[in-house]
Amino acid sequence: MNQTAAQPASAYFLDPTKPVVETHALAVIVDNEPGVLARVIGLFSGRGYNIDSLTVSETQHEKHVSRITIVTSGTHSVVEQIKHQLERMVPVHSVADLTVQGNAITRELAMVKVAGTGEKRVEALRIADAFRARVIDTGISSFIFEITGKSDKVEQFIELMVPLGLVEVARTGIAGITRGPEGMKD
């Protein structure tokens, strides 16, 4: 009888040939002009990098500056390469790795539509209250909830709504900012 013992869950048994894939949130300050977002996205697609989340908005109207927050995954060297390539782009003012800085706050907003009546309706409202989700629209047979928080909180709320009649979800993607008095240079 050939028995194979399961390897213990210890760092000593990690396979050193498998690179560790990390998820990073990058904040990129760019000129707010036509084509900049397409060029940034083109950098990712042209090199086969994936974008897990993307948000963009003008942050300083007078200076015509926008902030792009990109969540991407890759090995340490891939993420470093992405940052360096972004920094070399002409419309990019600065790039900050919010994950490496470690003092960042990241949040996401989602609108979640749930249809249901009776006990399912009551349970959806109870769970929404526990998650501090707000009812932003209601009808006889459906709700639209607004929830903000870390992505895992939003994901957990959505999973709990599935058996209660989840109809549709709209998510903003992650926005992030560092703590403290300093801001990103632009």
mmCIF file with all atom_site columns, C-alpha atoms in Angstrom, residues 18 38 65 106 138 154 166:
data_model
loop_
_atom_site.group_PDB
_atom_site.id
_atom_site.type_symbol
_atom_site.label_atom_id
_atom_site.label_alt_id
_atom_site.label_comp_id
_atom_site.label_asym_id
_atom_site.label_entity_id
_atom_site.label_seq_id
_atom_site.pdbx_PDB_ins_code
_atom_site.Cartn_x
_atom_site.Cartn_y
_atom_site.Cartn_z
_atom_site.occupancy
_atom_site.B_iso_or_equiv
_atom_site.pdbx_formal_charge
_atom_site.auth_seq_id
_atom_site.auth_comp_id
_atom_site.auth_asym_id
_atom_site.auth_atom_id
_atom_site.pdbx_PDB_model_num
ATOM 1 C CA . LYS A 1 18  ? 7.174   29.079 -7.725  1.00 0.00 ? 18  LYS A CA 1
ATOM 2 C CA . ALA A 1 38  ? -5.777  54.584 -23.147 1.00 0.00 ? 38  ALA A CA 1
ATOM 3 C CA . VAL A 1 65  ? -4.553  66.533 -13.147 1.00 0.00 ? 65  VAL A CA 1
ATOM 4 C CA . THR A 1 106 ? -8.401  51.531 0.381   1.00 0.00 ? 106 THR A CA 1
ATOM 5 C CA . THR A 1 138 ? -36.773 50.425 -2.664  1.00 0.00 ? 138 THR A CA 1
ATOM 6 C CA . VAL A 1 154 ? -18.107 44.189 -0.203  1.00 0.00 ? 154 VAL A CA 1
ATOM 7 C CA . LEU A 1 166 ? -29.247 38.999 -5.870  1.00 0.00 ? 166 LEU A CA 1
#
